Short mmCIF file of C-alpha atoms (C1' of nucleotides) in Angstrom, two decimals:
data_model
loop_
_atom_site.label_atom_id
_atom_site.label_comp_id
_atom_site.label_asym_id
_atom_site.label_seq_id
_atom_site.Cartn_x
_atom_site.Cartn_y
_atom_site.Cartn_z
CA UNK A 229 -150.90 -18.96 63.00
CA UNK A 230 -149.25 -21.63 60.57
CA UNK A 231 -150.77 -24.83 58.89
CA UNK A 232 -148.33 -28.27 59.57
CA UNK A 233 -147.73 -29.98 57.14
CA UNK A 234 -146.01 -33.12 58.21
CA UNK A 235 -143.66 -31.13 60.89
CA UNK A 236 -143.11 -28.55 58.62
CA UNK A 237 -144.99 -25.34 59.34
CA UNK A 238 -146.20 -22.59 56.81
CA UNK A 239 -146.21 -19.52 58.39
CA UNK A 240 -148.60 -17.24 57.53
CA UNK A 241 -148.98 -13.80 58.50
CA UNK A 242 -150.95 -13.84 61.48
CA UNK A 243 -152.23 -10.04 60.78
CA UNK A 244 -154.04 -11.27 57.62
CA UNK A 245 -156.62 -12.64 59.32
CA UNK A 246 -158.68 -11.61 62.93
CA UNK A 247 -159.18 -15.05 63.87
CA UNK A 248 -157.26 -18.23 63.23
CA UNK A 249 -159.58 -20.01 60.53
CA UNK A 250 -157.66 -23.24 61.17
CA UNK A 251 -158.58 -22.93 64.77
CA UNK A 252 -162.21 -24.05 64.51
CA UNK A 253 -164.93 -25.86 62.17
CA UNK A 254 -166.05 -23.00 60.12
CA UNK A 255 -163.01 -21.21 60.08
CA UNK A 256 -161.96 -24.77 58.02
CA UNK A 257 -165.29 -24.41 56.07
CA UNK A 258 -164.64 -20.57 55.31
CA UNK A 259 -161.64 -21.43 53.63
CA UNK A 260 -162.66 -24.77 52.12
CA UNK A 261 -165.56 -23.38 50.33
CA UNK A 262 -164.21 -19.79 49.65
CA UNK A 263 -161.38 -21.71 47.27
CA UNK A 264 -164.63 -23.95 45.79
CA UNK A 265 -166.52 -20.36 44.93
CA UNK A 266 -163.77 -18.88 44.00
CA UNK A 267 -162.47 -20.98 41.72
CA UNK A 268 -165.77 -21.66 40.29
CA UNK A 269 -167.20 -18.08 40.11
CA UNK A 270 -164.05 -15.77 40.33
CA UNK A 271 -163.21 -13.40 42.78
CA UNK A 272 -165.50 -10.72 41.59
CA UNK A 273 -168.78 -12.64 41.87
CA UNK A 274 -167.71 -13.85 45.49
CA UNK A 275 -168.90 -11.91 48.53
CA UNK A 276 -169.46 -13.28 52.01
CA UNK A 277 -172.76 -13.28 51.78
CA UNK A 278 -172.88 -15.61 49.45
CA UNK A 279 -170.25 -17.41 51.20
CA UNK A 280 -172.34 -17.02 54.16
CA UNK A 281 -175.18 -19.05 52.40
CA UNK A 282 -172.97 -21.96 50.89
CA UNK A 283 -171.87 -22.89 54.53
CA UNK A 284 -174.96 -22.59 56.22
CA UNK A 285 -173.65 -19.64 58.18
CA UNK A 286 -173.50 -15.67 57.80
CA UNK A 287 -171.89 -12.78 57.08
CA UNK A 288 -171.05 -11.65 60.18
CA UNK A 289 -169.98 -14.35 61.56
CA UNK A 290 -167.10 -14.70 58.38
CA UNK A 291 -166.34 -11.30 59.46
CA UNK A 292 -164.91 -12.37 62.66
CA UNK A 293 -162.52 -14.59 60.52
CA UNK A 294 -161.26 -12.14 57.94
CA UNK A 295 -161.57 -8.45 57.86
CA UNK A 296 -162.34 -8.31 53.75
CA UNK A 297 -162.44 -10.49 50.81
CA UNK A 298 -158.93 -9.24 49.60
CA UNK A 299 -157.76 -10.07 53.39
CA UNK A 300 -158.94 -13.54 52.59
CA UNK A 301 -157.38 -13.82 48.99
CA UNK A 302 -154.19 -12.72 50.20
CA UNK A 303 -154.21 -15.65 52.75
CA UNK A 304 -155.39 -17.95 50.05
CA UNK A 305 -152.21 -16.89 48.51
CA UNK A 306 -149.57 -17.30 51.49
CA UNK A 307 -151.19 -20.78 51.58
CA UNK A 308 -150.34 -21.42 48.28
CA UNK A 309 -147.30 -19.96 48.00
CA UNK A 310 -145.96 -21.42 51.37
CA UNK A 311 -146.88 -25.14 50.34
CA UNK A 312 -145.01 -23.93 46.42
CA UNK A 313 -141.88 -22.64 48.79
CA UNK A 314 -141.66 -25.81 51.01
CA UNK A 315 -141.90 -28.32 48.05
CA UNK A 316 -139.42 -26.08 45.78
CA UNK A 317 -137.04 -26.51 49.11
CA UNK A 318 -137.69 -30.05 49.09
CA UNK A 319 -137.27 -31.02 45.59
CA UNK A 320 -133.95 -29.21 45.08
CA UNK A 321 -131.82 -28.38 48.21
CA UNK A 322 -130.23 -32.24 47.53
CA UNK A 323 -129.19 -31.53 44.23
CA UNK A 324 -126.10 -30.03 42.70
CA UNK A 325 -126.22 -26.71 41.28
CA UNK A 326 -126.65 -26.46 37.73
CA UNK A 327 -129.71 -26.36 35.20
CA UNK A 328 -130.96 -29.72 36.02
CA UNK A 329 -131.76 -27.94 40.09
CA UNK A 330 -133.14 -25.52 37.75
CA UNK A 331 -135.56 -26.95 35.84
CA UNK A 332 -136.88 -29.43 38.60
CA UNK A 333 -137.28 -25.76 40.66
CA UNK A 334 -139.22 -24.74 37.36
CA UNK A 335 -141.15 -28.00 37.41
CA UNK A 336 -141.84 -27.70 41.03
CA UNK A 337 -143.35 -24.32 40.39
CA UNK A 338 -146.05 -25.37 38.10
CA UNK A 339 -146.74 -28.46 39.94
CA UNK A 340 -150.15 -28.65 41.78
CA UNK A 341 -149.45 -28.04 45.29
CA UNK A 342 -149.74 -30.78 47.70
CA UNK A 343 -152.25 -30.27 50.58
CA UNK A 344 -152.90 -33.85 51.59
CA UNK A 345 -150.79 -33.02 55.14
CA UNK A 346 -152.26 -30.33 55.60
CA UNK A 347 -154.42 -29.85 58.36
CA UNK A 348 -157.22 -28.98 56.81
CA UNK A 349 -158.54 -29.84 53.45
CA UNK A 350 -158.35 -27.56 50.83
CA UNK A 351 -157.59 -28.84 46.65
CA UNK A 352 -154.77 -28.08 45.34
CA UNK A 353 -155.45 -27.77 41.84
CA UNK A 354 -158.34 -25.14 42.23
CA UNK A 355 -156.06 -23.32 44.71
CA UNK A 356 -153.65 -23.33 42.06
CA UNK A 357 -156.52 -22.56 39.87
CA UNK A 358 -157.47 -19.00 42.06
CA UNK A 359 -153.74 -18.24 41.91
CA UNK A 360 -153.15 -18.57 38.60
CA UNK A 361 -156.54 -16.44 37.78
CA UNK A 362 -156.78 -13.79 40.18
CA UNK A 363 -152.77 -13.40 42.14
CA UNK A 364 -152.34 -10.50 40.21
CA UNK A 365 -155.33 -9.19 42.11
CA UNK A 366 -153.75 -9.33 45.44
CA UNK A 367 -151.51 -7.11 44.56
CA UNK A 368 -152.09 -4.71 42.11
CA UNK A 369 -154.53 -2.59 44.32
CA UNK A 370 -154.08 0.84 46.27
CA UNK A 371 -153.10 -0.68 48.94
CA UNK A 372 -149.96 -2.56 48.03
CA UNK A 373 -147.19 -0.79 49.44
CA UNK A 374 -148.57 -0.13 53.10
CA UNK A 375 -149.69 -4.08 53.06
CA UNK A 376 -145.99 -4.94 51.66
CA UNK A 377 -144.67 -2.90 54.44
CA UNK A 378 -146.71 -5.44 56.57
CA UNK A 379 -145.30 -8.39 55.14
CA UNK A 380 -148.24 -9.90 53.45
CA UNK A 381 -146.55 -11.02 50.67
CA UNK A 382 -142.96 -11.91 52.04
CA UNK A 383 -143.57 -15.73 51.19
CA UNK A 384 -144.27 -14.98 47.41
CA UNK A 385 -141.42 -12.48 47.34
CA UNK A 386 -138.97 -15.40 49.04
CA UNK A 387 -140.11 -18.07 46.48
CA UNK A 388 -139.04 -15.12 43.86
CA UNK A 389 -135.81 -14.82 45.64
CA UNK A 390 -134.97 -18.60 45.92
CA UNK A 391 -135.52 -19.01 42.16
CA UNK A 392 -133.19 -16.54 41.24
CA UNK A 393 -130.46 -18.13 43.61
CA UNK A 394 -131.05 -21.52 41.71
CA UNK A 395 -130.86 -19.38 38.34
CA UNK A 396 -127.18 -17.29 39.89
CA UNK A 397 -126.00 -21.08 41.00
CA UNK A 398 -126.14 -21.83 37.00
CA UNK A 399 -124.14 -19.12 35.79
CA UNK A 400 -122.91 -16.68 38.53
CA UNK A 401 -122.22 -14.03 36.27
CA UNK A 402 -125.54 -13.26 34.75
CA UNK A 403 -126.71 -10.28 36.02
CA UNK A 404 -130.65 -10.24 35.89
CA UNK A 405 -131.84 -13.44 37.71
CA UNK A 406 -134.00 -11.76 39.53
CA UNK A 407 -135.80 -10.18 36.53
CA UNK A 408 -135.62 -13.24 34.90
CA UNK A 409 -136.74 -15.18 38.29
CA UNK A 410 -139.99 -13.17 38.34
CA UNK A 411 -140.40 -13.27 34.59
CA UNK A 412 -140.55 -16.56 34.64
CA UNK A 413 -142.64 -17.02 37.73
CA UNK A 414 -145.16 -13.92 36.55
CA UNK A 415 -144.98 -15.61 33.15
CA UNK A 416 -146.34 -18.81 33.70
CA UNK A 417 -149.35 -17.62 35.62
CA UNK A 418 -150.09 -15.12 32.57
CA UNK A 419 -149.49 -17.85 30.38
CA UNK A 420 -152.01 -20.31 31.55
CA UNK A 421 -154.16 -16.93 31.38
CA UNK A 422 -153.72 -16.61 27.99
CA UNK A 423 -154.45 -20.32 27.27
CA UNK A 424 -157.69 -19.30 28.68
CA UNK A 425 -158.66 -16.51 27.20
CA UNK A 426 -156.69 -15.48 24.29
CA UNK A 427 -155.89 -18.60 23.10
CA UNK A 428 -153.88 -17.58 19.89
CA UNK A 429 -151.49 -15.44 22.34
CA UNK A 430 -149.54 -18.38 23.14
CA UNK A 431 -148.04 -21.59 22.34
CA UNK A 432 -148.34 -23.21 25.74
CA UNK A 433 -151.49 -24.92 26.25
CA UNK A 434 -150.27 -27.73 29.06
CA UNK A 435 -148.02 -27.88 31.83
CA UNK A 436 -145.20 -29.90 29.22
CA UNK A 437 -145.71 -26.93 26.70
CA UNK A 438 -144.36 -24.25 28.84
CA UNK A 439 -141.96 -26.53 30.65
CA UNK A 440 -140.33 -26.85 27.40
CA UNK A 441 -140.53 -23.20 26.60
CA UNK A 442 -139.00 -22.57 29.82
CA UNK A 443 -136.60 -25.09 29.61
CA UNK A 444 -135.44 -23.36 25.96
CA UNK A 445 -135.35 -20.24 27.56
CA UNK A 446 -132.95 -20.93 30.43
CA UNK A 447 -131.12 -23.33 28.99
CA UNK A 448 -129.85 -20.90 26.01
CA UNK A 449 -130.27 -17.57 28.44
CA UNK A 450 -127.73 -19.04 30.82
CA UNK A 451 -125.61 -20.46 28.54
CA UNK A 452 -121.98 -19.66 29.82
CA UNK B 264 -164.63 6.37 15.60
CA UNK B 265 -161.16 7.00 15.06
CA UNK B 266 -157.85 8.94 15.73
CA UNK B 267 -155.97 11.22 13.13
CA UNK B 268 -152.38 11.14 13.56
CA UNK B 269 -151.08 12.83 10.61
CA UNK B 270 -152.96 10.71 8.34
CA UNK B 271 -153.01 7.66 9.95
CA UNK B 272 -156.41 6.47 11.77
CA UNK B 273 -155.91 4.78 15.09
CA UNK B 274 -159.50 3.07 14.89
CA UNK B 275 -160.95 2.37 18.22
CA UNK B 276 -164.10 -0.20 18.30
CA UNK B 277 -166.66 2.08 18.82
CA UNK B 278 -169.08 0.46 20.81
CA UNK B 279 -166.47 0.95 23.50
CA UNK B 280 -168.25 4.32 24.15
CA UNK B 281 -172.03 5.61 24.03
CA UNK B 282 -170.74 9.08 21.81
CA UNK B 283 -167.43 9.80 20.27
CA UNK B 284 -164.99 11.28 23.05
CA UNK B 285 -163.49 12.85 20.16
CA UNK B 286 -166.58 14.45 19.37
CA UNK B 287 -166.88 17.06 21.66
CA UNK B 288 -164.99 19.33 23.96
CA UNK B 289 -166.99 18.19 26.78
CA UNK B 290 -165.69 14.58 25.62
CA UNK B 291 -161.78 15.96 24.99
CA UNK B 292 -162.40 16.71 28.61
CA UNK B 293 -163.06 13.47 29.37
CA UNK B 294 -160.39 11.68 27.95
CA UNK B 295 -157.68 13.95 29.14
CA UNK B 296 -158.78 14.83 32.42
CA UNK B 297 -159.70 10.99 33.19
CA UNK B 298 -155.60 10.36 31.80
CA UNK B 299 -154.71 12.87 34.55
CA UNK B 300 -156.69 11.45 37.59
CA UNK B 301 -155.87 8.23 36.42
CA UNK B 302 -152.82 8.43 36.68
CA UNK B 303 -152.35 10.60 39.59
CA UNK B 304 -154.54 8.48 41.71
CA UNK B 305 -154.98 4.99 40.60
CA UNK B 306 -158.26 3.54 38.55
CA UNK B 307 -159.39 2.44 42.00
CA UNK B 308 -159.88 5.63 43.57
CA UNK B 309 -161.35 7.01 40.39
CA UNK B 310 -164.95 7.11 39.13
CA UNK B 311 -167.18 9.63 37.66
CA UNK B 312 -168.53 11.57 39.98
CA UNK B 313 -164.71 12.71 40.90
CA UNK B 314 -164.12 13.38 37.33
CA UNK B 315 -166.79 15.80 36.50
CA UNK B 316 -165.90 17.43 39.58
CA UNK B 317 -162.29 17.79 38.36
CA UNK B 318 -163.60 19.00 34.63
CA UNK B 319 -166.83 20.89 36.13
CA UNK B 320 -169.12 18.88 34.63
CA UNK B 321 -171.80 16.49 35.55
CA UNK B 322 -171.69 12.04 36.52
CA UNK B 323 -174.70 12.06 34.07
CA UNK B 324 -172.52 13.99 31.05
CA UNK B 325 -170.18 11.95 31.51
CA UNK B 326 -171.78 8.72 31.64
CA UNK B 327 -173.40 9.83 28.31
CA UNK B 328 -169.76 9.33 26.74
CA UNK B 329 -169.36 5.86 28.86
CA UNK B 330 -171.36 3.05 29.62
CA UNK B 331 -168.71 3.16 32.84
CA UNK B 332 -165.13 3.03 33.89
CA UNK B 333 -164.08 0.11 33.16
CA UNK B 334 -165.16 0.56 29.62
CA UNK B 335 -163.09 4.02 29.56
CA UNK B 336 -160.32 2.23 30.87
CA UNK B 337 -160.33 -0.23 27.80
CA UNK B 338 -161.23 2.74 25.45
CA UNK B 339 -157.68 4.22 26.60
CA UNK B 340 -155.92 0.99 26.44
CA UNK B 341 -156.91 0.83 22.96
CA UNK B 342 -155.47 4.18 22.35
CA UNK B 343 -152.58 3.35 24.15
CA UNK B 344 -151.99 0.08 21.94
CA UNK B 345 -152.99 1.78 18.88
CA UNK B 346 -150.33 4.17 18.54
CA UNK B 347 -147.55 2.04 20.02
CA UNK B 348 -148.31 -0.27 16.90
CA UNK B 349 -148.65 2.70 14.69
CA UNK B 350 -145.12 3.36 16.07
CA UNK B 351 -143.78 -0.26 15.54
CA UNK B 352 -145.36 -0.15 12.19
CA UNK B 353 -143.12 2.67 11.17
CA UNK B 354 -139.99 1.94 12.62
CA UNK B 355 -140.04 -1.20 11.67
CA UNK B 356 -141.59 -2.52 8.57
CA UNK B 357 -138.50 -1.01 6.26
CA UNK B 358 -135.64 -3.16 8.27
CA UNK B 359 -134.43 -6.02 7.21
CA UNK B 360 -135.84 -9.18 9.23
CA UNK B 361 -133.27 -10.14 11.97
CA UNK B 362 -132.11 -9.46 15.65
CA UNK B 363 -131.67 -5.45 14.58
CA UNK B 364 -135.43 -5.41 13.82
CA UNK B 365 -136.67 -7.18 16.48
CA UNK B 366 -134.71 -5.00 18.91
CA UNK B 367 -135.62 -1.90 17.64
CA UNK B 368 -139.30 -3.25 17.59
CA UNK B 369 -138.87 -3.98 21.30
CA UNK B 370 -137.44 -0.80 21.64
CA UNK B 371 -140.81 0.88 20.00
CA UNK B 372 -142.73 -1.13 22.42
CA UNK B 373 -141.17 0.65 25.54
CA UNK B 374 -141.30 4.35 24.42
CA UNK B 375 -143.48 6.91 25.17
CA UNK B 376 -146.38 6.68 23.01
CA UNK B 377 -146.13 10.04 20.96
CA UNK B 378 -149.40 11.72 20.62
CA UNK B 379 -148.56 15.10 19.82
CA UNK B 380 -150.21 13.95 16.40
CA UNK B 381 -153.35 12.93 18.05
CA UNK B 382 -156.63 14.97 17.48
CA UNK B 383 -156.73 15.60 21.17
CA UNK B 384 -154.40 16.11 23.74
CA UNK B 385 -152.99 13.24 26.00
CA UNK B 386 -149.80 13.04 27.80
CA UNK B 387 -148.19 9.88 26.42
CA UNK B 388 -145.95 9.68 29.57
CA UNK B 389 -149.10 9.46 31.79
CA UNK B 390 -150.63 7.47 29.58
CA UNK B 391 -147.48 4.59 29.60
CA UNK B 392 -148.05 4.85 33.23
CA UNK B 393 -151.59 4.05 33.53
CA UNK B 394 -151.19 1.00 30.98
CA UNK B 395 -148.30 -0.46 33.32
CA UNK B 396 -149.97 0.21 36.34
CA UNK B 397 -153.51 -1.18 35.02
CA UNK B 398 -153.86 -2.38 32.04
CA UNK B 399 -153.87 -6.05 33.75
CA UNK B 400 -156.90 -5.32 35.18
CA UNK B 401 -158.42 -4.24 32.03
CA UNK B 402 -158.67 -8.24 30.86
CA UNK B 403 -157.98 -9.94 34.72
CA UNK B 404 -161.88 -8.89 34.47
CA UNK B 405 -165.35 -11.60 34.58
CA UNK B 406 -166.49 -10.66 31.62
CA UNK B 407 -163.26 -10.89 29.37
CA UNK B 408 -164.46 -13.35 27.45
CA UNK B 409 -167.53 -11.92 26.07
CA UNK B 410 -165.58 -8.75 25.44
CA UNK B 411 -163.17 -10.24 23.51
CA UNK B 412 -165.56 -11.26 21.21
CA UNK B 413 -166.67 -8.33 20.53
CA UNK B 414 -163.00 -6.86 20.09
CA UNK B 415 -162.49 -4.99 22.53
CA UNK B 416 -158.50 -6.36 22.95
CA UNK B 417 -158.35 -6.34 19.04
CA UNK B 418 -155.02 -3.82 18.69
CA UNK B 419 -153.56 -5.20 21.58
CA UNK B 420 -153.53 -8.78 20.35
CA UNK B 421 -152.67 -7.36 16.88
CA UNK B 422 -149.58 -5.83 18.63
CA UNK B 423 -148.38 -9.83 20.43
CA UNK B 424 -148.86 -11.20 16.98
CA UNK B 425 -146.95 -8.58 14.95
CA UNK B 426 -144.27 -8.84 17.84
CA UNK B 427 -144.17 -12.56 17.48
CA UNK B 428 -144.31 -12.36 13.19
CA UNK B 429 -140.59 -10.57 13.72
CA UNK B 430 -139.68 -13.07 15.96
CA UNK B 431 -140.71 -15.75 13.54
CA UNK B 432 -138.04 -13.39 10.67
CA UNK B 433 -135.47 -14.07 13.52
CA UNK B 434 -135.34 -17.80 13.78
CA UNK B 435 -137.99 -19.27 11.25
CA UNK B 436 -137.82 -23.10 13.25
CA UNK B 437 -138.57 -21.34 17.08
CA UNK B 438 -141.14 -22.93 18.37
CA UNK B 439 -142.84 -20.83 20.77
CA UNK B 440 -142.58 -17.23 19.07
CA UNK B 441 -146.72 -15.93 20.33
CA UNK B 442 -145.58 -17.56 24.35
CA UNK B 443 -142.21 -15.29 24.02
CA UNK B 444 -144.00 -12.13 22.40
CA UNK B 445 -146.85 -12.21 24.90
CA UNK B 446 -144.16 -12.99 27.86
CA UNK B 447 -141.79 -10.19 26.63
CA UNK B 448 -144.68 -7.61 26.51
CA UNK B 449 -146.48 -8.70 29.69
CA UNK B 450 -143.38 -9.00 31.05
CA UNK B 451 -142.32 -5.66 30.51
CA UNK B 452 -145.35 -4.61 32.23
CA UNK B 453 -144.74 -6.16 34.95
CA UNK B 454 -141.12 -5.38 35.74
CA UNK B 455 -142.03 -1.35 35.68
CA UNK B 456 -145.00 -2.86 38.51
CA UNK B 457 -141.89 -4.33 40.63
CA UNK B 458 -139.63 -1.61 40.43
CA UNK B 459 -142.17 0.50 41.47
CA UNK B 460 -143.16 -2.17 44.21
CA UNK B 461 -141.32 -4.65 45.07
CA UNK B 462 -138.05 -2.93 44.19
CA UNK B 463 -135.78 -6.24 45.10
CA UNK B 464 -137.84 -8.57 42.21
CA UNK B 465 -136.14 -6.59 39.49
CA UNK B 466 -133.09 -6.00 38.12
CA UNK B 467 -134.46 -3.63 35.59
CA UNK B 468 -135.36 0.16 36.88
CA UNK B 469 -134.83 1.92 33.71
CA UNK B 470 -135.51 0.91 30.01
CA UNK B 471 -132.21 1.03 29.54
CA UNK B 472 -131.82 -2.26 31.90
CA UNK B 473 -135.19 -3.38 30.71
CA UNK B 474 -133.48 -3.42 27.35
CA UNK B 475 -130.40 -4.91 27.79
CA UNK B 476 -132.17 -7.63 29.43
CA UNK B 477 -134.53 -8.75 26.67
CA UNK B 478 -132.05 -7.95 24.50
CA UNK B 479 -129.82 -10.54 25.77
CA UNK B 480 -132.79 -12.91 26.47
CA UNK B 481 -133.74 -12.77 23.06
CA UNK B 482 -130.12 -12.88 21.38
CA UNK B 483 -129.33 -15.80 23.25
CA UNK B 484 -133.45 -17.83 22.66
CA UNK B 485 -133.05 -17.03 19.07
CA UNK B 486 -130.26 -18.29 18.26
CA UNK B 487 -129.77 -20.25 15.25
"C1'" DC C 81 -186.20 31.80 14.78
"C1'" DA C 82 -187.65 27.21 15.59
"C1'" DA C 83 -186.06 22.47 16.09
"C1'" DA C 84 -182.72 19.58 17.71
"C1'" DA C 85 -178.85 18.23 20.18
"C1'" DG C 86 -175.97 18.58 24.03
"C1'" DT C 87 -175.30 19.52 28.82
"C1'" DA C 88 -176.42 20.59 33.77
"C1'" DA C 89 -178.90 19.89 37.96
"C1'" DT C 90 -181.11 17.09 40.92
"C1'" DA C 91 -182.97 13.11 42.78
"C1'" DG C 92 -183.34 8.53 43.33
"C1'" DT C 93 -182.42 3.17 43.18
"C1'" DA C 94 -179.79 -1.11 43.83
"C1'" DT C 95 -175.95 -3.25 45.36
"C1'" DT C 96 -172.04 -3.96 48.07
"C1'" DA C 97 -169.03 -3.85 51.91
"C1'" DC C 98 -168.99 -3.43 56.37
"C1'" DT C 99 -170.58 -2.45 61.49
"C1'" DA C 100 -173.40 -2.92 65.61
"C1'" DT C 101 -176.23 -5.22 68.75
"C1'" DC C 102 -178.13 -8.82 71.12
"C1'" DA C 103 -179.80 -13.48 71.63
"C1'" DA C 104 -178.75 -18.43 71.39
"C1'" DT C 105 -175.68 -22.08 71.96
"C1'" DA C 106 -171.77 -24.62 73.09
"C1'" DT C 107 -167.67 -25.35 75.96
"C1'" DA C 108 -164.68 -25.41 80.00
"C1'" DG C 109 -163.44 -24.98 84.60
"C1'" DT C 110 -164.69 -25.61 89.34
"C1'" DA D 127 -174.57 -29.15 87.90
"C1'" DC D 128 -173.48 -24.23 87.46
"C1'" DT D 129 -171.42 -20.31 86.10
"C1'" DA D 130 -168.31 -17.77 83.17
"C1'" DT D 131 -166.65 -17.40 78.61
"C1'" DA D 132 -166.21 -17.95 73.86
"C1'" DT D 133 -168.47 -18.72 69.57
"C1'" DT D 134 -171.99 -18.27 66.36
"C1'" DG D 135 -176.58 -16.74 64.57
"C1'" DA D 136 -180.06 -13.36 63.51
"C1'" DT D 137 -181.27 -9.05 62.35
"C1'" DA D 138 -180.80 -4.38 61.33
"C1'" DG D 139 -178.57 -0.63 59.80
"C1'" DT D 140 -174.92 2.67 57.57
"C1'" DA D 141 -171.97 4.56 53.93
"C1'" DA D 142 -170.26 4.46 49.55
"C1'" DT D 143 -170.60 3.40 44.84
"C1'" DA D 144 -172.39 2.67 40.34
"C1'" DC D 145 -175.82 3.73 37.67
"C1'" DT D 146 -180.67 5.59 35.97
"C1'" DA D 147 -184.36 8.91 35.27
"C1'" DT D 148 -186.31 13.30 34.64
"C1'" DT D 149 -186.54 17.88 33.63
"C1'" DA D 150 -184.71 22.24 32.51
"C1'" DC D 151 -181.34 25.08 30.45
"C1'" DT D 152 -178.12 26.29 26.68
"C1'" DT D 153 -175.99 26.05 22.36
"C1'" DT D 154 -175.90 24.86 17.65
"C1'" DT D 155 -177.96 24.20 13.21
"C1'" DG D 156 -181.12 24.50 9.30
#
DNA sequence: CAAAAGTAATAGTATTACTATCAATATAGT
DNA sequence: ACTATATTGATAGTAATACTATTACTTTTG
């Protein structure tokens, strides 16, 4: 039901999945190796069956773990976005209010998240890989609104929410931080998209690129 | 191989379809009715089959026109793209460089795409909806990079680059002009997604907000 | 009016996502 | 050690989808 993390728990939603995959060996190995294949392959050319074969197991039995593949990427997700939250928390709720809270937020956001207490092993930077590549996946499908209604993506949609209060702390009277929370937060996924695959698109090829750009952007967006 | 609007040619790459939609009633059908269902329903829940049964024709007629949906889908993204830069073309390229332009440029990029000129009919309305609602999952796609070769995202890209050439007019020493352009048009995207979604990530559910948003985002980045 | 092109009708294949069933194995409690 | 229970493996099967192939009918064109 949650992953610790020193004594802090992520939370995810226990209806995304049948059975616990922390809770046993190849529930561990289901979501080790799913984040390898995915990361590697892409979501489209990743099935359980072919899951099924790199962990020596088989489809059915992954079944009893996660109803669908899109079940699974949306847990992949509250993973990552729960270990994003808890070091965004930790990084800035000691610091005054004011764009340098801000821009250690944005920093914190791009970071590779940290999965070394977690109780099972997973790698951060090709979970951050999957996110960046295929997030937009999880959500833009048919089913969005009934699985928002469920609360499968309240941790993403409180990260959203926590970077706009950092953004409102800077200059209270600005009036679109949360447009500009999710711009930024949307952005920088697309971004390292574009760096990708349409190279010319954009100016940020590294993490210090579009930490600049960002920090630009703010710092003359929230100007009082 | 092309679109007539007035006398401008809206050129769409043409091995995007097996035989000129344009061609043919039976392909006018195509286009328009696929706009319709498209819309109505979502790309997911559409494919062929459903679509000749909505125009009364046949899956194989229809798959003579497309290789499949997915290539349809990019086929109307580039008509979608095409005449928004026809439109940005002409309201833009007698102003004089500076914020006005720019603005009235992003402006262009957020209307209805008028097609009342175009050979064929299309609701430009429907069609703005299906490129917000899907046009990420035209490129978030496994074989994006061996379609970009062969130019399949041609207008689109041609549209971030003119967007970020204005930008350059604006403030000739900014830095990051292709990161903003792609951000600003992605971005706008994705902020009709989240009204429509996840209502609370937005501050922007009308153009009007959209507009006063970048408008202010951009004022303040560009400065001199 | 004949040739050609375009379309309809029908059937069929391959793949994928998912379900069902039952046997084998491991674990836990007594 | 023995039984009940939970977990996994093995196998088969279903439904839907995306796409292909073939043939016949219809319309257009020279």
């Amino acid at each position: 039901m949650h992953h610790i993390l020193s004594n802090l728990r992520i939370d995810i939603n226990s209806s995304l999945f049948l059975k616990d995959p922390e809770s046993s060996p190849l529930g561990q190995k289901i979501i080790k190796s799913s984040i390898d294949l995915i990361d590697h392959h892409g979501i489209e050319d990743f099935n359980f069956k072919k899951l099924a074969l790199e962990i020596g197991s088989t489809e059915s039995s992954i079944y009893r773990y996660f109803e669908n593949k899109h079940r699974l990427l949306l847990y992949l997700s509250s993973l990552y976005w729960g270990i994003i939250e808890f070091q965004l928390v930790l990084q800035t709720n000691n610091l005054e209010p004011g764009m340098a809270k801000l821009m250690k937020a944005v920093e914190t956001l791009f970071a590779i998240p940290q999965t070394d207490k977690l109780s099972f092993s997973v790698e951060g930077k090709k979970l951050r890989h999957i996110l960046n590549a295929e997030f937009v996946k999880a959500y833009h499908n048919k089913h969005i609104d009934e699985q928002n209604k469920k609360g499968y993506f309240s941790i993403y949609k409180r990260v959203v929410l926590r970077l706009s209060d950092i953004i409102i702390e800077v200059n209270p009277e600005y009036k679109f931080s949360n447009s500009l929370s999710s711009l930024i937060i949307e952005g920088s996924m697309n971004q390292y998209f574009l760096s990708e695959h349409f190279h010319n698109l954009t100016d940020c090829h590294s993490e210090d690129n579009l930490y600049v750009f960002y920090k630009d952007l703010l710092t003359q967006t929230l100007k009082i």
